[in-house]
């Protein structure tokens, strides 16, 4: 991470939305690197790169690679400080994330959400099929190995796609569930 002074504040910010042990969160954030996963932050103020006074952490995004889709990134998490919500920072954070991804040569961002699907739809994201997030695994396992382990029976080896099937999904209803059985919306945006 280019800004080690932001490890603790980022861990606190992400934990304010998704509780996890502080040590585990800091450890995960330390894995951020230029080759993914990568953590991006939205800062306000006139602090210097060494964490000077007057700098406020507004938001955080974590991106990782998508298995079998070299032009895609997965938005693992997006969080804006609760005190700063409703001020347009979420939109700014996503726009800057899209610019970052596009500048790195990526053409699509994928994400999941439990309850912000209308927000993302307003930003141009559409409902989509699930993808395999490489996460931190990509930092110590070659993508080719991850691709082999993520293939489903009947999968076309050249595309990494599931066989076509009709799936009913709206911004109000989804057939998909997370590991806890909670409805989850899969979305993407071509950038």
mmCIF file of C-alpha atoms in Angstrom:
data_model
loop_
_atom_site.group_PDB
_atom_site.id
_atom_site.type_symbol
_atom_site.label_atom_id
_atom_site.label_comp_id
_atom_site.label_asym_id
_atom_site.label_seq_id
_atom_site.Cartn_x
_atom_site.Cartn_y
_atom_site.Cartn_z
ATOM 1 C CA UNK A 1 0.000 0.000 0.000
ATOM 2 C CA UNK A 2 1.396 3.382 -1.014
ATOM 3 C CA UNK A 3 -0.080 5.055 2.053
ATOM 4 C CA UNK A 4 0.585 2.912 5.145
ATOM 5 C CA UNK A 5 -0.772 5.781 7.253
ATOM 6 C CA UNK A 6 -4.219 4.958 5.807
ATOM 7 C CA UNK A 7 -4.232 1.260 6.792
ATOM 8 C CA UNK A 8 -5.869 1.814 10.176
ATOM 9 C CA UNK A 9 -8.438 4.408 8.997
ATOM 10 C CA UNK A 10 -9.355 2.212 5.994
ATOM 11 C CA UNK A 11 -9.732 -0.836 8.228
ATOM 12 C CA UNK A 12 -12.021 1.155 10.524
ATOM 13 C CA UNK A 13 -14.045 2.484 7.585
ATOM 14 C CA UNK A 14 -14.551 -0.932 5.968
ATOM 15 C CA UNK A 15 -15.326 -2.492 9.364
ATOM 16 C CA UNK A 16 -17.983 0.160 9.977
ATOM 17 C CA UNK A 17 -19.920 -1.474 7.133
ATOM 18 C CA UNK A 18 -18.781 -5.132 7.295
ATOM 19 C CA UNK A 19 -17.534 -6.125 10.740
ATOM 20 C CA UNK A 20 -14.431 -8.307 10.878
ATOM 21 C CA UNK A 21 -11.525 -8.510 13.296
ATOM 22 C CA UNK A 22 -9.392 -5.387 13.046
ATOM 23 C CA UNK A 23 -6.183 -7.395 12.625
ATOM 24 C CA UNK A 24 -7.659 -9.482 9.792
ATOM 25 C CA UNK A 25 -8.906 -6.344 8.048
ATOM 26 C CA UNK A 26 -5.523 -4.606 8.282
ATOM 27 C CA UNK A 27 -3.809 -7.786 7.055
ATOM 28 C CA UNK A 28 -6.146 -7.924 4.027
ATOM 29 C CA UNK A 29 -5.513 -4.257 3.235
ATOM 30 C CA UNK A 30 -1.754 -4.824 3.401
ATOM 31 C CA UNK A 31 -2.150 -7.237 0.466
ATOM 32 C CA UNK A 32 -3.118 -4.314 -1.766
ATOM 33 C CA UNK A 33 -0.675 -3.885 -4.634
ATOM 34 C CA UNK A 34 -0.508 -2.539 -8.176
ATOM 35 C CA UNK A 35 -1.113 -6.006 -9.619
ATOM 36 C CA UNK A 36 -4.358 -6.629 -7.646
ATOM 37 C CA UNK A 37 -6.056 -6.707 -5.398
ATOM 38 C CA UNK A 38 -5.767 -2.947 -5.147
ATOM 39 C CA UNK A 39 -7.297 -0.533 -2.652
ATOM 40 C CA UNK A 40 -8.319 2.940 -3.803
ATOM 41 C CA UNK A 41 -9.300 5.752 -1.454
ATOM 42 C CA UNK A 42 -11.153 9.023 -1.793
ATOM 43 C CA UNK A 43 -9.552 11.748 0.296
ATOM 44 C CA UNK A 44 -10.578 15.315 1.024
ATOM 45 C CA UNK A 45 -8.301 18.040 2.262
ATOM 46 C CA UNK A 46 -4.863 19.414 1.740
ATOM 47 C CA UNK A 47 -2.794 16.782 3.484
ATOM 48 C CA UNK A 48 0.468 15.630 1.973
ATOM 49 C CA UNK A 49 1.227 12.085 0.748
ATOM 50 C CA UNK A 50 2.695 11.288 4.148
ATOM 51 C CA UNK A 51 -0.657 11.757 5.880
ATOM 52 C CA UNK A 52 -0.555 15.418 6.815
ATOM 53 C CA UNK A 53 -3.200 17.153 8.866
ATOM 54 C CA UNK A 54 -6.393 18.321 7.239
ATOM 55 C CA UNK A 55 -6.881 15.146 5.214
ATOM 56 C CA UNK A 56 -10.141 13.210 5.611
ATOM 57 C CA UNK A 57 -10.807 9.674 4.399
ATOM 58 C CA UNK A 58 -14.163 9.811 2.594
ATOM 59 C CA UNK A 59 -14.333 6.426 0.902
ATOM 60 C CA UNK A 60 -12.621 3.183 -0.005
ATOM 61 C CA UNK A 61 -12.836 0.726 -2.929
ATOM 62 C CA UNK A 62 -11.115 -2.639 -3.341
ATOM 63 C CA UNK A 63 -10.657 -4.124 -6.812
ATOM 64 C CA UNK A 64 -9.524 -7.578 -7.866
ATOM 65 C CA UNK A 65 -9.231 -9.576 -11.080
ATOM 66 C CA UNK A 66 -12.049 -11.684 -12.523
ATOM 67 C CA UNK A 67 -11.111 -15.280 -13.335
ATOM 68 C CA UNK A 68 -11.297 -16.126 -17.073
ATOM 69 C CA UNK A 69 -12.163 -12.529 -17.993
ATOM 70 C CA UNK A 70 -8.935 -10.618 -18.580
ATOM 71 C CA UNK A 71 -10.724 -7.364 -19.437
ATOM 72 C CA UNK A 72 -12.773 -7.298 -16.231
ATOM 73 C CA UNK A 73 -12.248 -6.256 -12.631
ATOM 74 C CA UNK A 74 -14.395 -7.118 -9.626
ATOM 75 C CA UNK A 75 -15.344 -4.382 -7.166
ATOM 76 C CA UNK A 76 -14.979 -6.301 -3.901
ATOM 77 C CA UNK A 77 -16.108 -3.471 -1.656
ATOM 78 C CA UNK A 78 -17.220 0.134 -1.831
ATOM 79 C CA UNK A 79 -17.787 2.158 1.304
ATOM 80 C CA UNK A 80 -18.275 5.852 2.015
ATOM 81 C CA UNK A 81 -17.955 7.208 5.535
ATOM 82 C CA UNK A 82 -21.413 7.266 7.158
ATOM 83 C CA UNK A 83 -20.950 10.944 8.054
ATOM 84 C CA UNK A 84 -20.279 11.772 4.385
ATOM 85 C CA UNK A 85 -23.108 9.829 2.712
ATOM 86 C CA UNK A 86 -25.687 11.632 0.618
ATOM 87 C CA UNK A 87 -23.151 14.203 -0.613
ATOM 88 C CA UNK A 88 -22.242 12.619 -3.951
ATOM 89 C CA UNK A 89 -19.042 10.965 -2.752
ATOM 90 C CA UNK A 90 -20.281 7.477 -3.666
ATOM 91 C CA UNK A 91 -20.825 8.602 -7.248
ATOM 92 C CA UNK A 92 -17.415 10.308 -7.312
ATOM 93 C CA UNK A 93 -15.725 7.231 -5.859
ATOM 94 C CA UNK A 94 -17.279 4.969 -8.506
ATOM 95 C CA UNK A 95 -16.473 7.392 -11.348
ATOM 96 C CA UNK A 96 -12.848 7.601 -10.233
ATOM 97 C CA UNK A 97 -12.719 3.811 -9.889
ATOM 98 C CA UNK A 98 -13.990 3.470 -13.466
ATOM 99 C CA UNK A 99 -11.354 5.941 -14.693
ATOM 100 C CA UNK A 100 -8.629 4.036 -12.848
ATOM 101 C CA UNK A 101 -9.758 0.702 -14.332
ATOM 102 C CA UNK A 102 -10.058 2.107 -17.845
ATOM 103 C CA UNK A 103 -6.587 3.694 -17.630
ATOM 104 C CA UNK A 104 -5.216 0.254 -16.679
ATOM 105 C CA UNK A 105 -6.797 -1.269 -19.814
ATOM 106 C CA UNK A 106 -9.889 -2.877 -18.292
ATOM 107 C CA UNK A 107 -13.237 -2.661 -20.074
ATOM 108 C CA UNK A 108 -15.720 -3.942 -17.493
ATOM 109 C CA UNK A 109 -16.363 -3.620 -13.775
ATOM 110 C CA UNK A 110 -18.391 -6.310 -12.010
ATOM 111 C CA UNK A 111 -19.850 -6.112 -8.507
ATOM 112 C CA UNK A 112 -22.413 -7.491 -6.105
ATOM 113 C CA UNK A 113 -24.757 -5.679 -3.773
ATOM 114 C CA UNK A 114 -27.388 -6.637 -1.261
ATOM 115 C CA UNK A 115 -29.254 -3.345 -1.221
ATOM 116 C CA UNK A 116 -27.645 -0.649 -3.426
ATOM 117 C CA UNK A 117 -28.732 -2.002 -6.829
ATOM 118 C CA UNK A 118 -30.762 1.155 -7.603
ATOM 119 C CA UNK A 119 -27.727 3.354 -6.898
ATOM 120 C CA UNK A 120 -25.540 1.283 -9.225
ATOM 121 C CA UNK A 121 -28.243 1.138 -11.908
ATOM 122 C CA UNK A 122 -28.365 4.944 -11.805
ATOM 123 C CA UNK A 123 -24.608 4.917 -12.505
ATOM 124 C CA UNK A 124 -25.096 2.689 -15.573
ATOM 125 C CA UNK A 125 -24.587 -0.766 -14.072
ATOM 126 C CA UNK A 126 -26.877 -3.535 -15.318
ATOM 127 C CA UNK A 127 -27.922 -6.850 -13.801
ATOM 128 C CA UNK A 128 -25.713 -9.730 -14.869
ATOM 129 C CA UNK A 129 -24.623 -13.289 -14.272
ATOM 130 C CA UNK A 130 -22.163 -14.195 -11.481
ATOM 131 C CA UNK A 131 -18.416 -14.113 -12.136
ATOM 132 C CA UNK A 132 -15.511 -15.635 -10.209
ATOM 133 C CA UNK A 133 -13.564 -13.059 -8.195
ATOM 134 C CA UNK A 134 -9.856 -13.905 -7.988
ATOM 135 C CA UNK A 135 -9.422 -11.847 -4.819
ATOM 136 C CA UNK A 136 -6.165 -12.173 -2.957
ATOM 137 C CA UNK A 137 -5.603 -15.633 -4.505
ATOM 138 C CA UNK A 138 -4.294 -13.910 -7.653
ATOM 139 C CA UNK A 139 -1.404 -12.439 -5.668
ATOM 140 C CA UNK A 140 0.146 -15.867 -5.008
ATOM 141 C CA UNK A 141 -1.444 -18.209 -7.564
ATOM 142 C CA UNK A 142 -1.132 -17.777 -11.346
ATOM 143 C CA UNK A 143 -4.397 -16.799 -13.054
ATOM 144 C CA UNK A 144 -4.109 -19.891 -15.288
ATOM 145 C CA UNK A 145 -4.340 -22.122 -12.206
ATOM 146 C CA UNK A 146 -7.329 -20.199 -10.866
ATOM 147 C CA UNK A 147 -9.019 -20.554 -14.251
ATOM 148 C CA UNK A 148 -8.563 -24.331 -14.211
ATOM 149 C CA UNK A 149 -10.029 -24.650 -10.718
ATOM 150 C CA UNK A 150 -12.982 -22.373 -11.492
ATOM 151 C CA UNK A 151 -14.237 -24.254 -14.584
ATOM 152 C CA UNK A 152 -17.704 -25.701 -14.204
ATOM 153 C CA UNK A 153 -18.735 -28.963 -15.865
ATOM 154 C CA UNK A 154 -20.029 -28.156 -19.351
ATOM 155 C CA UNK A 155 -18.145 -24.868 -19.477
ATOM 156 C CA UNK A 156 -16.699 -23.790 -22.821
ATOM 157 C CA UNK A 157 -12.939 -23.664 -22.143
ATOM 158 C CA UNK A 158 -12.366 -20.706 -24.465
ATOM 159 C CA UNK A 159 -14.980 -18.416 -22.968
ATOM 160 C CA UNK A 160 -15.144 -19.282 -19.266
ATOM 161 C CA UNK A 161 -18.908 -18.812 -19.453
ATOM 162 C CA UNK A 162 -21.689 -20.981 -18.101
ATOM 163 C CA UNK A 163 -24.043 -22.610 -20.592
ATOM 164 C CA UNK A 164 -26.897 -20.254 -21.513
ATOM 165 C CA UNK A 165 -29.971 -20.485 -19.303
ATOM 166 C CA UNK A 166 -32.867 -18.188 -18.607
ATOM 167 C CA UNK A 167 -32.508 -16.362 -15.273
ATOM 168 C CA UNK A 168 -35.212 -14.015 -13.999
ATOM 169 C CA UNK A 169 -33.753 -11.036 -12.190
ATOM 170 C CA UNK A 170 -35.000 -7.494 -11.613
ATOM 171 C CA UNK A 171 -33.803 -4.647 -9.430
ATOM 172 C CA UNK A 172 -36.346 -5.919 -6.877
ATOM 173 C CA UNK A 173 -35.844 -9.700 -7.112
ATOM 174 C CA UNK A 174 -32.828 -11.933 -7.628
ATOM 175 C CA UNK A 175 -32.414 -15.696 -7.676
ATOM 176 C CA UNK A 176 -28.851 -15.376 -6.348
ATOM 177 C CA UNK A 177 -27.880 -15.768 -2.684
ATOM 178 C CA UNK A 178 -24.657 -15.109 -0.811
ATOM 179 C CA UNK A 179 -22.997 -17.669 1.473
ATOM 180 C CA UNK A 180 -25.418 -16.729 4.271
ATOM 181 C CA UNK A 181 -28.473 -17.182 2.048
ATOM 182 C CA UNK A 182 -29.151 -13.431 1.708
ATOM 183 C CA UNK A 183 -30.341 -12.210 -1.722
ATOM 184 C CA UNK A 184 -27.492 -10.666 -3.728
ATOM 185 C CA UNK A 185 -27.580 -8.754 -7.003
ATOM 186 C CA UNK A 186 -24.800 -9.282 -9.570
ATOM 187 C CA UNK A 187 -24.161 -6.252 -11.766
ATOM 188 C CA UNK A 188 -21.635 -4.995 -14.294
ATOM 189 C CA UNK A 189 -20.805 -1.924 -16.345
ATOM 190 C CA UNK A 190 -18.848 -1.696 -19.564
ATOM 191 C CA UNK A 191 -16.483 1.246 -19.231
#
